[in-house]
Coordinates of C-alpha atoms in Angstrom, one line a residue:
M1 CA -26.0 21.8 59.7
E2 CA -24.8 23.2 63.6
A3 CA -24.2 26.7 61.9
E4 CA -27.7 26.6 60.4
Y5 CA -29.2 25.6 63.7
R6 CA -27.0 27.9 65.7
Q7 CA -27.7 31.0 63.1
R8 CA -31.5 29.9 63.8
R9 CA -31.5 30.3 67.7
E10 CA -29.6 33.5 67.4
Q11 CA -32.4 34.7 65.1
L12 CA -35.2 33.6 67.1
M13 CA -33.1 34.9 70.2
A14 CA -32.7 38.3 68.7
K15 CA -36.7 38.4 68.6
I16 CA -37.4 37.9 72.4
G17 CA -34.7 40.5 73.4
N18 CA -35.2 40.0 77.3
G19 CA -37.3 36.7 77.5
T20 CA -37.0 33.3 77.6
A21 CA -38.0 30.7 75.3
I22 CA -38.2 27.0 76.4
F23 CA -39.2 24.4 74.2
R24 CA -40.3 20.5 75.2
S25 CA -39.3 17.6 73.0
A26 CA -42.2 15.5 71.6
P27 CA -43.3 12.4 73.8
M28 CA -43.0 9.0 72.9
A29 CA -45.7 7.7 71.3
V30 CA -47.2 4.4 71.8
M31 CA -48.1 2.0 69.2
H32 CA -49.6 -1.1 72.1
N33 CA -49.0 -2.2 75.5
D34 CA -45.4 -2.1 75.7
V35 CA -44.0 -1.3 72.0
E36 CA -43.7 2.3 70.9
Y37 CA -43.7 3.7 67.2
V38 CA -40.5 5.0 65.5
Y39 CA -39.4 8.4 67.6
R40 CA -40.0 11.6 65.6
Q41 CA -39.0 14.8 67.1
D42 CA -41.1 17.9 67.7
S43 CA -40.5 19.9 64.9
D44 CA -39.9 23.3 67.0
F45 CA -37.8 21.4 68.6
F46 CA -35.5 19.8 65.9
Y47 CA -35.6 23.2 64.0
L48 CA -33.6 25.4 66.4
T49 CA -31.0 22.0 68.1
G50 CA -30.8 18.5 65.4
F51 CA -32.2 16.7 68.7
N52 CA -33.5 13.5 67.9
E53 CA -34.2 12.8 71.6
A54 CA -36.9 12.0 73.8
Q55 CA -37.4 14.0 77.3
A56 CA -35.5 16.6 76.4
V57 CA -35.7 20.5 76.9
A58 CA -34.1 23.1 75.1
V59 CA -33.6 26.7 76.6
L60 CA -33.5 30.2 75.1
A61 CA -31.9 32.8 77.5
P62 CA -30.5 35.3 75.5
H63 CA -30.1 37.6 78.8
H64 CA -28.0 35.2 80.6
Q65 CA -24.6 36.2 80.8
E66 CA -23.1 32.3 80.2
H67 CA -25.5 30.1 79.3
R68 CA -27.7 31.7 76.0
F69 CA -28.5 27.8 75.2
V70 CA -29.2 25.5 77.5
L71 CA -30.1 21.9 76.8
F72 CA -31.8 19.3 79.6
V73 CA -31.5 15.8 78.2
Q74 CA -31.1 12.1 79.3
P75 CA -28.1 11.3 80.8
K76 CA -25.5 7.8 79.4
D77 CA -27.3 4.9 80.9
R78 CA -25.6 1.8 79.2
E79 CA -28.2 -0.5 80.6
K80 CA -31.1 1.5 79.4
E81 CA -29.2 1.9 76.0
V82 CA -28.8 -1.8 75.2
W83 CA -32.4 -1.6 75.4
T84 CA -33.7 1.4 73.7
G85 CA -30.6 2.6 71.7
Y86 CA -27.7 4.8 72.3
R87 CA -28.0 8.4 73.8
C88 CA -26.2 11.7 73.0
G89 CA -25.7 12.2 77.3
V90 CA -25.0 15.6 78.8
E91 CA -21.4 16.2 77.9
A92 CA -21.8 15.7 74.5
A93 CA -25.2 17.8 74.5
K94 CA -22.6 20.3 74.5
E95 CA -20.3 19.0 72.0
I96 CA -22.3 18.6 69.6
Y97 CA -25.1 20.2 69.6
G98 CA -23.1 23.3 70.7
A99 CA -25.0 24.0 74.1
D100 CA -23.4 26.4 76.5
E101 CA -24.5 24.2 79.3
A102 CA -26.5 20.9 79.6
Y103 CA -27.8 19.2 82.5
P104 CA -29.6 15.7 83.4
I105 CA -33.5 16.1 82.3
A106 CA -34.0 14.9 86.2
E107 CA -32.5 18.4 87.4
L108 CA -35.0 20.4 85.2
D109 CA -37.1 22.5 87.8
E110 CA -33.8 22.7 89.6
K111 CA -32.0 24.7 87.4
L112 CA -35.0 26.2 85.4
P113 CA -35.4 29.5 87.4
Q114 CA -32.5 30.4 87.4
Y115 CA -32.7 31.1 83.6
L116 CA -36.0 32.4 84.1
E117 CA -35.6 35.0 86.9
K118 CA -34.3 38.0 85.3
A119 CA -36.2 37.5 82.0
D120 CA -39.3 39.6 81.4
R121 CA -41.5 37.2 80.1
I122 CA -41.7 33.6 78.7
Y123 CA -42.1 32.0 75.5
Y124 CA -43.5 28.8 75.5
H125 CA -46.4 27.0 73.0
L126 CA -48.6 25.4 75.7
G127 CA -49.2 22.1 73.5
R128 CA -50.6 18.5 74.1
D129 CA -48.2 17.6 76.8
H130 CA -50.3 18.7 79.9
A131 CA -48.3 17.5 82.5
F132 CA -45.3 19.6 81.3
N133 CA -47.5 23.0 80.3
D134 CA -48.1 22.5 84.4
T135 CA -44.6 22.7 85.1
I136 CA -44.4 26.1 83.1
L137 CA -47.4 27.2 84.8
G138 CA -45.7 26.3 88.1
H139 CA -42.5 28.3 87.4
Y140 CA -43.8 31.0 86.2
Q141 CA -46.8 31.3 89.0
S142 CA -43.9 30.9 91.2
L143 CA -41.6 33.5 90.0
L144 CA -45.0 35.5 89.8
R145 CA -45.1 35.5 93.6
T146 CA -41.4 36.9 94.4
Y147 CA -41.4 39.3 91.9
P148 CA -41.6 42.1 94.8
K149 CA -39.1 41.3 96.6
R150 CA -36.9 40.9 92.8
G151 CA -38.5 43.4 90.5
T152 CA -37.3 41.2 87.8
G153 CA -38.9 38.2 86.7
P154 CA -41.4 37.0 83.9
I155 CA -44.8 39.2 84.1
A156 CA -46.1 37.6 81.1
I157 CA -46.3 34.4 78.8
E158 CA -46.0 33.8 75.2
D159 CA -46.5 31.7 72.2
T160 CA -43.3 31.1 70.6
G161 CA -45.6 29.9 67.4
P162 CA -45.9 33.3 65.5
I163 CA -42.2 33.9 66.0
L164 CA -40.9 30.0 64.8
G165 CA -43.9 30.0 62.1
S166 CA -42.5 33.2 60.4
M167 CA -39.0 32.3 60.3
R168 CA -40.0 28.5 59.3
L169 CA -42.0 29.9 56.6
I170 CA -39.1 30.9 54.6
K171 CA -36.5 28.1 54.0
S172 CA -33.1 28.2 54.1
E173 CA -30.4 26.8 51.1
A174 CA -30.4 23.8 53.5
E175 CA -33.7 23.2 53.9
L176 CA -34.6 23.6 50.1
E177 CA -31.9 21.1 49.3
L178 CA -33.5 18.2 52.0
M179 CA -36.7 19.3 50.3
R180 CA -35.8 18.5 47.1
Q181 CA -34.7 15.3 47.5
A182 CA -38.3 14.5 49.6
A183 CA -39.3 15.6 46.3
A184 CA -37.3 13.6 43.8
I185 CA -38.1 10.5 46.1
A186 CA -41.8 10.7 45.9
V187 CA -41.8 11.7 42.2
E188 CA -39.9 8.3 41.3
A189 CA -42.0 6.6 43.7
H190 CA -45.1 7.9 42.6
N191 CA -44.0 6.8 38.4
H192 CA -43.6 3.6 39.7
A193 CA -47.1 3.2 41.0
M194 CA -48.5 4.6 37.6
E195 CA -46.6 1.9 35.7
F196 CA -47.2 -0.9 38.6
T197 CA -51.1 -0.6 38.5
A198 CA -53.1 -2.5 37.0
P199 CA -56.5 -3.9 37.1
G200 CA -57.4 -6.7 39.9
R201 CA -54.2 -5.3 42.4
Y202 CA -54.9 -4.1 45.7
E203 CA -54.6 -1.0 46.8
Y204 CA -52.5 -2.1 49.3
E205 CA -50.1 -3.4 46.8
I206 CA -49.6 0.4 45.4
Q207 CA -48.6 1.6 48.6
A208 CA -46.5 -0.4 49.3
E209 CA -44.4 -0.3 46.0
I210 CA -44.5 3.4 46.8
E211 CA -43.2 2.8 50.6
H212 CA -40.4 0.6 49.3
I213 CA -39.4 3.1 47.6
F214 CA -39.6 6.0 50.0
R215 CA -37.1 4.0 51.9
L216 CA -34.8 2.5 49.5
R217 CA -34.2 6.0 48.6
G218 CA -33.2 7.1 52.2
G219 CA -36.3 8.5 53.5
M220 CA -37.4 8.4 57.1
G221 CA -40.9 6.8 55.1
P222 CA -44.3 8.5 54.6
A223 CA -44.9 11.6 55.0
Y224 CA -48.3 10.9 56.5
P225 CA -50.5 7.8 55.9
S226 CA -50.3 6.7 52.0
I227 CA -53.7 7.5 50.0
V228 CA -54.7 5.1 47.7
A229 CA -57.6 5.1 46.5
S230 CA -59.6 4.0 43.9
G231 CA -63.0 4.2 42.5
A232 CA -65.2 6.1 44.8
N233 CA -62.7 5.7 47.6
A234 CA -61.3 8.4 46.1
C235 CA -64.3 10.8 47.2
V236 CA -63.4 10.4 50.9
L237 CA -60.3 12.5 51.5
H238 CA -58.5 11.2 54.1
Y239 CA -59.3 7.3 52.9
I240 CA -56.3 5.3 54.4
E241 CA -57.9 1.8 54.4
N242 CA -56.1 1.1 51.0
N243 CA -57.9 -2.8 50.5
R244 CA -59.6 -2.8 48.1
Q245 CA -59.3 -4.4 44.7
M246 CA -58.9 -2.2 41.4
Q247 CA -61.4 -2.7 38.7
N248 CA -60.9 -1.6 34.9
G249 CA -63.1 1.5 34.1
E250 CA -62.2 2.9 37.5
L251 CA -60.3 6.2 38.4
L252 CA -56.9 5.2 41.1
L253 CA -56.5 8.8 43.3
I254 CA -52.7 8.2 45.5
D255 CA -52.1 11.3 47.6
A256 CA -48.3 9.9 48.7
G257 CA -45.4 12.1 49.7
C258 CA -41.9 11.2 51.1
A259 CA -40.2 12.4 54.3
Y260 CA -36.3 13.2 54.1
G261 CA -34.3 14.6 56.6
Y262 CA -37.6 16.0 58.6
Y263 CA -39.0 17.6 55.9
N264 CA -41.7 16.5 53.8
S265 CA -43.2 16.1 50.1
D266 CA -46.9 15.8 49.2
I267 CA -48.1 14.7 45.6
T268 CA -51.5 13.4 44.3
R269 CA -52.4 12.1 41.2
T270 CA -55.5 10.6 39.9
F271 CA -55.3 8.3 36.7
P272 CA -57.5 5.7 35.3
V273 CA -56.6 1.6 36.4
G274 CA -57.1 0.1 33.0
G275 CA -55.1 2.9 31.4
K276 CA -58.1 5.4 29.6
F277 CA -60.2 7.6 30.8
T278 CA -64.2 7.5 30.4
P279 CA -65.4 10.3 28.8
E280 CA -66.7 11.7 31.9
Q281 CA -63.7 10.8 33.8
K282 CA -61.7 12.7 31.2
T283 CA -64.4 16.1 31.5
L284 CA -63.8 16.4 35.0
Y285 CA -60.5 15.7 35.2
E286 CA -59.5 18.2 32.8
I287 CA -61.5 20.6 34.6
V288 CA -59.5 20.2 37.7
L289 CA -56.2 19.8 35.6
E290 CA -57.2 23.4 34.3
A291 CA -57.6 24.6 38.0
Q292 CA -54.6 23.6 39.0
K293 CA -52.7 25.4 36.0
Q294 CA -54.4 28.3 36.7
A295 CA -53.6 28.1 40.3
I296 CA -50.1 27.6 40.0
A297 CA -49.9 30.7 37.6
Q298 CA -50.7 32.4 40.8
V299 CA -47.6 31.4 42.5
Q300 CA -46.0 34.4 42.4
P301 CA -43.9 36.7 44.5
G302 CA -46.3 39.5 45.9
N303 CA -49.4 37.8 45.2
T304 CA -52.0 36.6 48.1
F305 CA -52.0 33.2 49.2
K306 CA -55.8 33.9 48.9
S307 CA -55.3 34.6 45.3
V308 CA -54.6 30.6 44.8
H309 CA -57.5 29.4 46.1
D310 CA -59.5 31.7 44.1
A311 CA -58.2 31.2 40.5
A312 CA -58.7 27.0 41.3
V313 CA -62.4 27.9 42.7
R314 CA -63.5 30.0 39.4
V315 CA -62.0 27.2 37.0
I316 CA -63.9 24.5 38.9
T317 CA -67.7 26.8 39.3
E318 CA -67.5 27.2 35.9
G319 CA -66.4 24.0 34.8
L320 CA -69.2 22.4 37.2
L321 CA -72.0 25.2 35.5
E322 CA -70.8 24.3 31.9
L323 CA -71.9 20.7 32.6
G324 CA -75.2 21.6 34.4
I325 CA -73.7 20.2 37.8
L326 CA -74.3 23.7 39.0
K327 CA -77.1 26.3 37.9
G328 CA -77.0 30.0 38.3
E329 CA -74.3 33.1 37.7
I330 CA -71.0 32.4 38.3
D331 CA -70.1 35.3 41.0
K332 CA -73.0 34.5 42.8
L333 CA -72.1 30.7 42.7
I334 CA -68.6 31.3 44.0
E335 CA -69.9 34.1 46.5
E336 CA -72.3 31.4 48.1
E337 CA -70.0 29.1 47.8
K338 CA -72.4 26.4 45.9
Y339 CA -69.3 24.8 45.1
K340 CA -68.5 23.1 48.4
P341 CA -70.6 20.2 47.8
Y342 CA -68.1 19.2 45.0
Y343 CA -64.8 20.6 46.0
M344 CA -64.8 21.3 49.6
H345 CA -61.0 21.7 51.0
R346 CA -59.0 24.3 50.4
T347 CA -56.4 24.7 47.5
S348 CA -53.0 25.3 49.5
H349 CA -51.4 24.8 52.6
W350 CA -47.5 25.4 53.4
L351 CA -45.2 22.7 53.1
G352 CA -41.9 22.0 55.2
L353 CA -40.8 20.3 58.7
D354 CA -44.8 19.3 58.9
V355 CA -47.1 18.7 56.1
H356 CA -49.5 21.0 57.0
D357 CA -46.2 23.3 57.9
V358 CA -46.4 26.4 60.1
G359 CA -46.8 30.1 59.2
V360 CA -50.4 32.4 58.8
Y361 CA -52.4 32.5 56.3
Q362 CA -53.9 35.6 56.7
H363 CA -53.5 38.5 58.7
G364 CA -56.6 39.7 59.8
D365 CA -60.0 39.5 57.5
D366 CA -58.3 42.3 54.8
K367 CA -54.5 41.6 55.4
P368 CA -54.1 38.3 53.0
Q369 CA -50.4 36.8 53.3
I370 CA -48.3 37.7 50.8
L371 CA -46.6 35.1 48.8
Q372 CA -42.1 35.6 49.6
P373 CA -39.3 34.0 47.9
G374 CA -38.6 30.5 49.7
Q375 CA -42.2 29.4 50.6
I376 CA -43.3 26.2 49.8
L377 CA -46.9 25.5 49.2
T378 CA -48.6 22.7 47.6
V379 CA -51.5 23.2 44.9
E380 CA -54.2 20.6 45.0
P381 CA -57.3 21.4 43.5
G382 CA -59.9 18.4 43.2
L383 CA -63.5 17.6 42.4
Y384 CA -65.6 14.8 44.4
I385 CA -68.7 13.9 43.1
V386 CA -70.1 11.7 46.5
P387 CA -72.6 9.3 46.3
D388 CA -74.5 11.0 48.7
T389 CA -73.9 14.7 48.3
K390 CA -75.9 16.9 50.1
L391 CA -76.9 19.6 47.5
A392 CA -76.4 23.3 48.1
E393 CA -79.8 25.7 48.3
D394 CA -81.6 25.5 44.6
Q395 CA -79.3 23.4 42.7
P396 CA -80.0 20.4 40.8
E397 CA -79.7 17.0 41.4
T398 CA -76.4 15.4 40.2
D399 CA -76.8 13.4 37.0
S400 CA -75.8 10.1 38.2
R401 CA -72.9 9.7 35.6
W402 CA -70.4 11.7 37.5
V403 CA -71.1 10.0 40.9
G404 CA -68.5 8.1 42.6
I405 CA -65.9 10.0 40.3
G406 CA -62.7 11.6 42.8
I407 CA -60.2 13.3 41.3
R408 CA -57.1 15.3 43.0
I409 CA -54.2 16.9 41.3
E410 CA -51.5 18.2 43.6
D411 CA -47.7 19.6 43.0
D412 CA -45.4 21.1 45.6
V413 CA -44.6 24.5 44.6
L414 CA -41.5 26.7 45.4
V415 CA -42.1 30.7 45.4
T416 CA -39.1 32.0 43.9
S417 CA -37.6 36.0 43.2
G418 CA -39.1 35.6 39.2
G419 CA -42.4 33.4 40.3
H420 CA -42.6 29.5 41.0
E421 CA -40.9 26.4 40.3
V422 CA -43.1 23.2 40.6
L423 CA -40.7 20.8 42.8
T424 CA -42.9 17.5 41.8
A425 CA -43.2 18.0 38.3
G426 CA -41.4 15.3 37.5
V427 CA -44.9 13.4 37.8
P428 CA -46.9 13.2 34.9
K429 CA -50.6 14.9 34.8
A430 CA -51.7 16.1 31.0
V431 CA -54.4 13.9 30.0
D432 CA -52.4 11.8 27.0
E433 CA -49.6 11.9 29.5
V434 CA -51.2 9.7 32.3
E435 CA -53.1 7.5 29.5
R436 CA -51.7 4.2 28.3

């Protein structure tokens, strides 16, 4: 992968010209007292370096004659490594990760100015690490004060997000291989969960079975907190308590993805706990399934990202209108978003190193993002008849037979040169496939 990381750095440096880009590793996150969560590197930092340690800074300075890629890392420390794990160290940062130069992280303030003083701007994302934000702003202000004496130095700070977002949006073959594996593991886990589910089991039992497969197959674990929502819990979009006992006659909504090699999958399926849909559940389920089919059909190069959501919204609104849950004229209902009490989220998001991955969805009001080969997006329409739904204006009261039903169906879809590929197609979703 080192060649891939190097290629990404070169691509970024070509885009920033005479600038200097600075990236900070993710901080350690505390679980409680002096116990920390398992470390997970910042996605941009990892994308450019493959380096997976905290307290590190990467500097890209294409204008520097000798050191275009510099790493500041924790030095080797035998005593600390005994307690907290091995460190790469300064020398190996060059040998293993291809840095032109590497320094101990303690020397950042001393060494960083030499990579900034001839840059015309600093590329840096002002993130949640406020102390490091202040460090970068301090160097920037210091160089601005001395600018008249040199006539060189950064006169602006520009966010790295838009540049890296556009790069990360198109997946390389190496990235696709990792994402296919993340998808394959999650497919296996969801299929097992469907077989394991039975009335009387608890939601957390299903979660345990799913996440067991994630780790058993070499995944890093869940891509996000697994949602295992039975009955009316499925009407809570990000329900993660997973502590309810499942009952016959209910639906179970599972939204769970696997992280593999830092890349993520994201799958949702909804199916009957006892094996058979009730008539009401089946009716709503078929609306959501048709909405997903129509939305996936829009995943074609040259189509807009927005067209995927628009297709799902039309099918869902038409279905609600036919059932009498909504009333009015279809185009006006869509224009006025009268469907939103029952379908309140977007149909898609980008997927990659982050579950809700970087990349813009729209370039201003009249320039929607165009789908291109190599992009991966989720397609996840849903219907949620929340018990205490706040109805849209002039809409009828919801018949009690629909209340408490929550349904979502989600797949990960790759845009290809000839259309699309559903990476998670291995999990059944047709009515006759999920009933048992």
